[in-house]
Short mmCIF file of C-alpha atoms in Angstrom, two decimals:
data_model
loop_
_atom_site.label_atom_id
_atom_site.label_comp_id
_atom_site.label_asym_id
_atom_site.label_seq_id
_atom_site.Cartn_x
_atom_site.Cartn_y
_atom_site.Cartn_z
CA GLY A 15 -32.45 0.83 -77.81
CA GLU A 16 -32.01 2.30 -74.00
CA THR A 17 -29.62 -0.66 -73.51
CA GLY A 18 -26.92 0.58 -75.83
CA TRP A 19 -27.00 3.82 -73.90
CA LEU A 20 -26.08 2.02 -70.79
CA LEU A 21 -23.34 0.19 -72.21
CA ALA A 22 -22.17 3.63 -74.28
CA GLY A 23 -22.00 5.02 -70.62
CA GLY A 24 -20.14 2.53 -68.82
CA LEU A 25 -17.72 2.45 -71.93
CA GLY A 26 -17.11 5.80 -71.30
CA ALA A 27 -16.34 5.90 -67.92
CA ALA A 28 -14.21 2.76 -68.73
CA LEU A 29 -12.23 5.24 -71.25
CA VAL A 30 -12.33 8.30 -68.76
CA VAL A 31 -10.80 6.24 -65.93
CA ALA A 32 -8.23 4.32 -68.53
CA VAL A 33 -7.18 8.03 -69.65
CA LEU A 34 -7.00 9.53 -66.06
CA ASP A 35 -4.95 6.48 -64.91
CA LEU A 36 -2.05 7.94 -67.11
CA TRP A 37 -1.59 11.13 -65.23
CA VAL A 38 -3.28 10.30 -61.60
CA PRO A 39 -3.60 6.81 -61.07
CA VAL A 40 -7.45 6.44 -59.92
CA THR A 41 -7.54 2.74 -60.44
CA ALA A 42 -7.70 0.52 -57.21
CA THR A 43 -4.84 -1.88 -58.14
CA GLY A 44 -2.97 -4.75 -56.26
CA THR A 45 -4.07 -7.81 -54.17
CA PRO A 46 -5.32 -7.13 -50.95
CA SER A 47 -2.98 -8.17 -48.07
CA THR A 48 -3.97 -10.91 -45.36
CA MET A 49 -4.33 -8.15 -43.05
CA LEU A 50 -7.27 -6.67 -45.08
CA THR A 51 -9.62 -10.05 -44.69
CA VAL A 52 -11.44 -10.47 -41.44
CA SER A 53 -9.27 -13.61 -40.54
CA GLY A 54 -6.03 -11.77 -41.07
CA MET A 55 -7.36 -8.86 -38.83
CA LEU A 56 -8.39 -11.12 -35.95
CA GLU A 57 -5.22 -13.20 -36.51
CA HIS A 58 -2.92 -10.05 -35.89
CA LYS A 59 -5.44 -8.53 -33.13
CA ALA A 60 -5.50 -11.60 -30.76
CA ASP A 61 -2.49 -13.22 -32.35
CA LYS A 62 -4.45 -16.52 -32.65
CA LYS A 63 -5.24 -18.36 -36.19
CA VAL A 64 -8.74 -18.15 -36.96
CA GLY A 65 -9.79 -20.64 -40.04
CA TYR A 66 -11.49 -19.54 -42.64
CA ALA A 67 -14.34 -22.12 -42.55
CA VAL A 68 -15.46 -21.02 -39.13
CA LEU A 69 -15.54 -17.24 -39.90
CA ALA A 70 -17.02 -17.86 -43.33
CA GLY A 71 -19.70 -20.65 -42.02
CA GLY A 72 -20.91 -18.28 -39.39
CA MET A 73 -21.36 -15.27 -41.37
CA GLY A 74 -22.88 -17.30 -44.50
CA LEU A 75 -25.27 -18.43 -41.67
CA VAL A 76 -26.06 -15.30 -40.52
CA MET A 77 -26.75 -13.83 -43.76
CA VAL A 78 -29.36 -16.90 -44.49
CA MET A 79 -31.22 -16.12 -41.48
CA ALA A 80 -31.25 -12.58 -42.70
CA ALA A 81 -32.26 -13.54 -46.05
CA VAL A 82 -35.05 -15.99 -44.90
CA GLY A 83 -36.20 -13.08 -42.44
CA LEU A 84 -36.49 -10.56 -45.04
CA GLU A 85 -38.34 -12.92 -47.23
CA VAL A 86 -41.16 -13.31 -44.12
CA LEU A 87 -41.36 -10.05 -43.87
CA PHE A 88 -41.22 -8.79 -47.48
CA PRO A 89 -42.37 -11.59 -49.62
CA TYR A 90 -40.49 -10.86 -53.14
CA LYS A 91 -43.87 -11.75 -54.98
CA GLU A 92 -45.70 -9.10 -52.83
CA ASP A 93 -43.04 -6.65 -53.44
CA LEU A 94 -43.07 -7.13 -56.90
CA ALA A 95 -47.03 -6.94 -57.22
CA GLN A 96 -46.34 -3.26 -57.11
CA TYR A 97 -45.28 -2.86 -60.66
CA GLY A 98 -48.65 -4.59 -62.29
CA GLY A 99 -49.12 -6.48 -64.98
CA VAL A 100 -47.53 -10.32 -65.22
CA PHE A 101 -46.36 -9.82 -61.32
CA THR A 102 -50.03 -9.86 -60.25
CA GLN A 103 -50.94 -12.77 -61.99
CA GLU A 104 -50.55 -16.40 -60.40
CA TYR A 105 -47.17 -18.01 -60.57
CA PRO A 106 -47.13 -21.18 -62.68
CA ALA A 107 -45.67 -24.39 -60.86
CA ASN A 108 -42.80 -24.71 -63.54
CA ILE A 109 -40.11 -21.76 -62.35
CA LEU A 110 -38.47 -21.61 -65.64
CA LEU A 111 -41.89 -19.92 -66.80
CA GLN A 112 -42.39 -17.71 -63.65
CA PRO A 113 -41.80 -13.81 -64.56
CA SER A 114 -39.35 -13.68 -61.29
CA TRP A 115 -37.26 -16.28 -59.79
CA PRO A 116 -36.96 -16.70 -55.86
CA PRO A 117 -34.26 -14.21 -54.56
CA MET A 118 -32.51 -17.08 -52.27
CA LEU A 119 -32.42 -19.15 -55.21
CA VAL A 120 -30.71 -17.00 -57.29
CA GLY A 121 -28.16 -16.15 -54.55
CA ILE A 122 -27.51 -19.74 -54.13
CA ALA A 123 -26.63 -19.80 -57.92
CA ALA A 124 -24.46 -16.70 -57.84
CA GLY A 125 -22.45 -18.01 -55.14
CA THR A 126 -22.07 -21.33 -56.90
CA ALA A 127 -20.91 -19.36 -59.85
CA GLN A 128 -18.29 -17.41 -58.15
CA ALA A 129 -16.56 -20.91 -56.45
CA VAL A 130 -16.55 -22.38 -59.69
CA VAL A 131 -14.79 -19.34 -61.47
CA ARG A 132 -12.33 -19.12 -58.97
CA GLU A 133 -11.60 -22.75 -59.53
CA VAL A 134 -11.19 -22.13 -63.56
CA SER A 135 -9.98 -18.90 -63.69
CA GLY A 136 -7.93 -18.13 -60.63
CA ASP A 137 -9.89 -14.66 -60.35
CA GLY A 138 -13.15 -13.56 -58.74
CA LEU A 139 -16.18 -13.13 -59.99
CA GLY A 140 -17.07 -9.48 -61.69
CA THR A 141 -18.00 -7.93 -65.20
CA ALA A 142 -17.01 -4.14 -64.79
CA THR A 143 -13.45 -5.18 -65.78
CA SER A 144 -14.74 -6.31 -69.05
CA PHE A 145 -14.88 -2.47 -70.12
CA SER A 146 -11.51 -1.87 -69.35
CA ILE A 147 -10.92 -4.83 -71.36
CA ALA A 148 -12.83 -3.29 -74.19
CA VAL A 149 -10.62 -0.30 -73.95
CA ALA A 150 -7.53 -1.68 -73.70
CA THR A 151 -8.31 -4.00 -76.86
CA LEU A 152 -9.80 -1.21 -78.94
CA SER A 153 -6.77 0.76 -77.94
CA CYS A 154 -4.17 -1.78 -78.43
CA GLY A 155 -3.04 -1.95 -74.90
CA MET A 156 -2.19 2.20 -75.16
CA LEU A 157 -4.79 2.41 -72.53
CA SER A 158 -5.49 0.12 -69.36
CA PRO A 159 -2.44 -1.73 -70.37
CA GLY A 160 -1.93 -5.47 -69.84
CA LYS A 161 -5.88 -5.69 -69.87
CA GLY A 162 -6.30 -6.24 -73.77
CA LEU A 163 -7.45 -9.73 -75.59
CA GLN A 164 -4.26 -9.99 -77.57
CA GLU A 165 -2.18 -9.63 -74.29
CA SER A 166 -3.49 -12.33 -72.47
CA ARG A 167 -5.61 -15.13 -72.17
CA GLN A 168 -6.52 -14.49 -68.73
CA ASN A 169 -7.90 -11.56 -70.31
CA TRP A 170 -10.88 -14.02 -72.34
CA TRP A 171 -12.52 -15.21 -69.13
CA GLN A 172 -14.68 -12.42 -68.38
CA PRO A 173 -16.08 -11.17 -71.37
CA LEU A 174 -17.12 -14.85 -71.98
CA PHE A 175 -18.58 -15.29 -68.79
CA ILE A 176 -20.36 -12.07 -69.54
CA LEU A 177 -21.66 -13.70 -72.90
CA TRP A 178 -23.12 -16.55 -71.20
CA ILE A 179 -24.92 -14.31 -68.71
CA VAL A 180 -26.22 -12.62 -71.61
CA LEU A 181 -27.24 -16.07 -73.29
CA GLY A 182 -28.75 -17.17 -69.80
CA ALA A 183 -30.87 -13.73 -69.82
CA LEU A 184 -32.14 -14.21 -73.60
CA THR A 185 -33.10 -17.97 -72.73
CA ALA A 186 -34.66 -17.10 -69.37
CA SER A 187 -36.47 -14.14 -71.48
CA ALA A 188 -37.81 -16.58 -74.36
CA LEU A 189 -39.24 -19.10 -71.45
CA GLY A 190 -40.59 -16.54 -69.31
CA PRO A 191 -43.71 -14.84 -69.83
CA GLU A 192 -43.82 -11.09 -71.30
CA LEU A 193 -43.60 -8.00 -69.07
CA GLU A 194 -46.34 -6.57 -70.80
CA GLY A 195 -48.51 -4.42 -68.46
CA ALA A 196 -45.55 -4.18 -65.69
CA GLU A 197 -44.20 -0.40 -64.86
CA PHE A 198 -41.91 1.52 -63.24
CA ASP A 199 -41.96 5.04 -62.78
CA GLY A 200 -44.85 5.47 -65.71
CA ARG A 201 -42.62 3.19 -67.84
CA GLY A 202 -42.81 -0.34 -69.11
CA LEU A 203 -40.29 -2.27 -67.33
CA GLU A 204 -39.51 -3.72 -70.92
CA LYS A 205 -38.40 -0.29 -71.89
CA GLY A 206 -36.13 0.59 -69.18
CA PHE A 207 -35.03 4.41 -68.24
CA GLU A 208 -34.75 7.13 -70.66
CA ALA A 209 -31.59 7.04 -72.80
CA TRP A 210 -29.79 9.91 -70.95
CA LYS A 211 -30.76 8.23 -67.21
CA MET A 212 -29.07 4.68 -68.70
CA ALA A 213 -26.41 6.62 -70.13
CA LEU A 214 -25.52 8.56 -66.60
CA GLY A 215 -26.07 5.17 -64.83
CA GLY A 216 -23.84 3.50 -66.74
CA PHE A 217 -21.24 6.10 -66.46
CA LEU A 218 -21.48 6.20 -62.47
CA CYS A 219 -22.11 2.66 -62.22
CA ILE A 220 -18.50 1.25 -64.23
CA GLY A 221 -16.63 4.73 -63.37
CA GLY A 222 -17.22 3.89 -59.61
CA ALA A 223 -16.30 0.13 -60.12
CA ARG A 224 -12.95 0.85 -61.92
CA ILE A 225 -11.74 3.38 -59.35
CA ALA A 226 -13.34 1.24 -56.00
CA GLY A 227 -11.36 -2.06 -58.06
CA GLY A 228 -14.91 -4.19 -57.68
CA CYS A 229 -18.68 -3.96 -58.62
CA THR A 230 -21.18 -5.88 -56.83
CA CYS A 231 -19.80 -8.85 -58.22
CA GLY A 232 -16.36 -8.35 -57.48
CA HIS A 233 -16.67 -6.93 -53.82
CA GLY A 234 -20.58 -7.78 -53.29
CA VAL A 235 -20.05 -11.49 -53.87
CA SER A 236 -16.22 -12.46 -54.32
CA GLY A 237 -14.65 -10.21 -52.00
CA THR A 238 -17.21 -10.74 -49.12
CA SER A 239 -17.21 -14.38 -49.29
CA GLU A 240 -13.48 -14.32 -49.47
CA LEU A 241 -13.87 -12.16 -45.88
CA SER A 242 -12.12 -9.17 -47.79
CA LEU A 243 -12.54 -5.88 -45.32
CA GLU A 244 -12.20 -3.80 -48.45
CA SER A 245 -15.30 -5.47 -50.25
CA PHE A 246 -17.15 -5.31 -46.78
CA VAL A 247 -16.58 -1.50 -47.08
CA GLY A 248 -17.12 -1.23 -50.98
CA ALA A 249 -20.31 -3.64 -50.94
CA GLY A 250 -21.70 -1.35 -47.88
CA ALA A 251 -20.91 1.72 -49.90
CA ILE A 252 -22.90 0.25 -53.33
CA PHE A 253 -25.86 -0.38 -51.62
CA GLY A 254 -25.94 2.10 -49.12
CA ALA A 255 -25.67 4.62 -52.25
CA ALA A 256 -28.11 2.72 -54.32
CA ILE A 257 -30.96 2.78 -51.24
CA ALA A 258 -30.10 6.48 -50.77
CA THR A 259 -30.52 7.29 -54.26
CA ARG A 260 -34.01 5.13 -54.50
CA CYS A 261 -35.02 7.15 -51.50
CA LEU A 262 -34.07 10.64 -53.08
CA ILE A 263 -36.17 9.86 -55.96
CA GLU A 264 -38.96 8.63 -54.22
CA PHE A 265 -39.62 11.47 -51.83
CA VAL A 266 -38.11 14.41 -53.82
#
């Protein structure tokens, strides 16, 4: 259904970006230099080595405090209750049977996954590159060269990672309650948005991720945890635009 349109929009964006790259490179490439990390910048400015553990630990503590503060001010269960249906009912004690899991728990799981993926694949957590891998594989390397499944075993980890995400989502869906009765902008949550909105959203999301060299996972989780300045800028732009878009939809 609508999910297919979302994937089609994302694949279309990856195709357009790959074609543009043949004439005018638009995809962010390369590995950021040490200067483009928070610790590297401080070392350059202060001429003094700053340990990653100190900086990452301090930033992590601030983020944990912010997350706890937001949960106190805006409890996630109360926030979800606005959608009605199952979200207004009492949550069962078994977390696997709940309609939504605590955001902090999900964040801990995502952070743990980042560490595992980095150790196993040598790459950061991410999903948007899979669309470029699909384009490269289907075009036999003529587009997005170097990313095809037939070109390197290194390119297999992200599609397999996404497969496990899908299997995990299906498992959670099978264990959890139906979303019947829950609505967003007058449509059932299980139905998503209209086809054209899903396709446009997928196109903009993946197109932007390819141009920026990362998505909410690549920049928002992996990059920021590694103190990349580019990722702090990228993640800020992603979430800032998302908030602005939601406000525009709400008030216009």
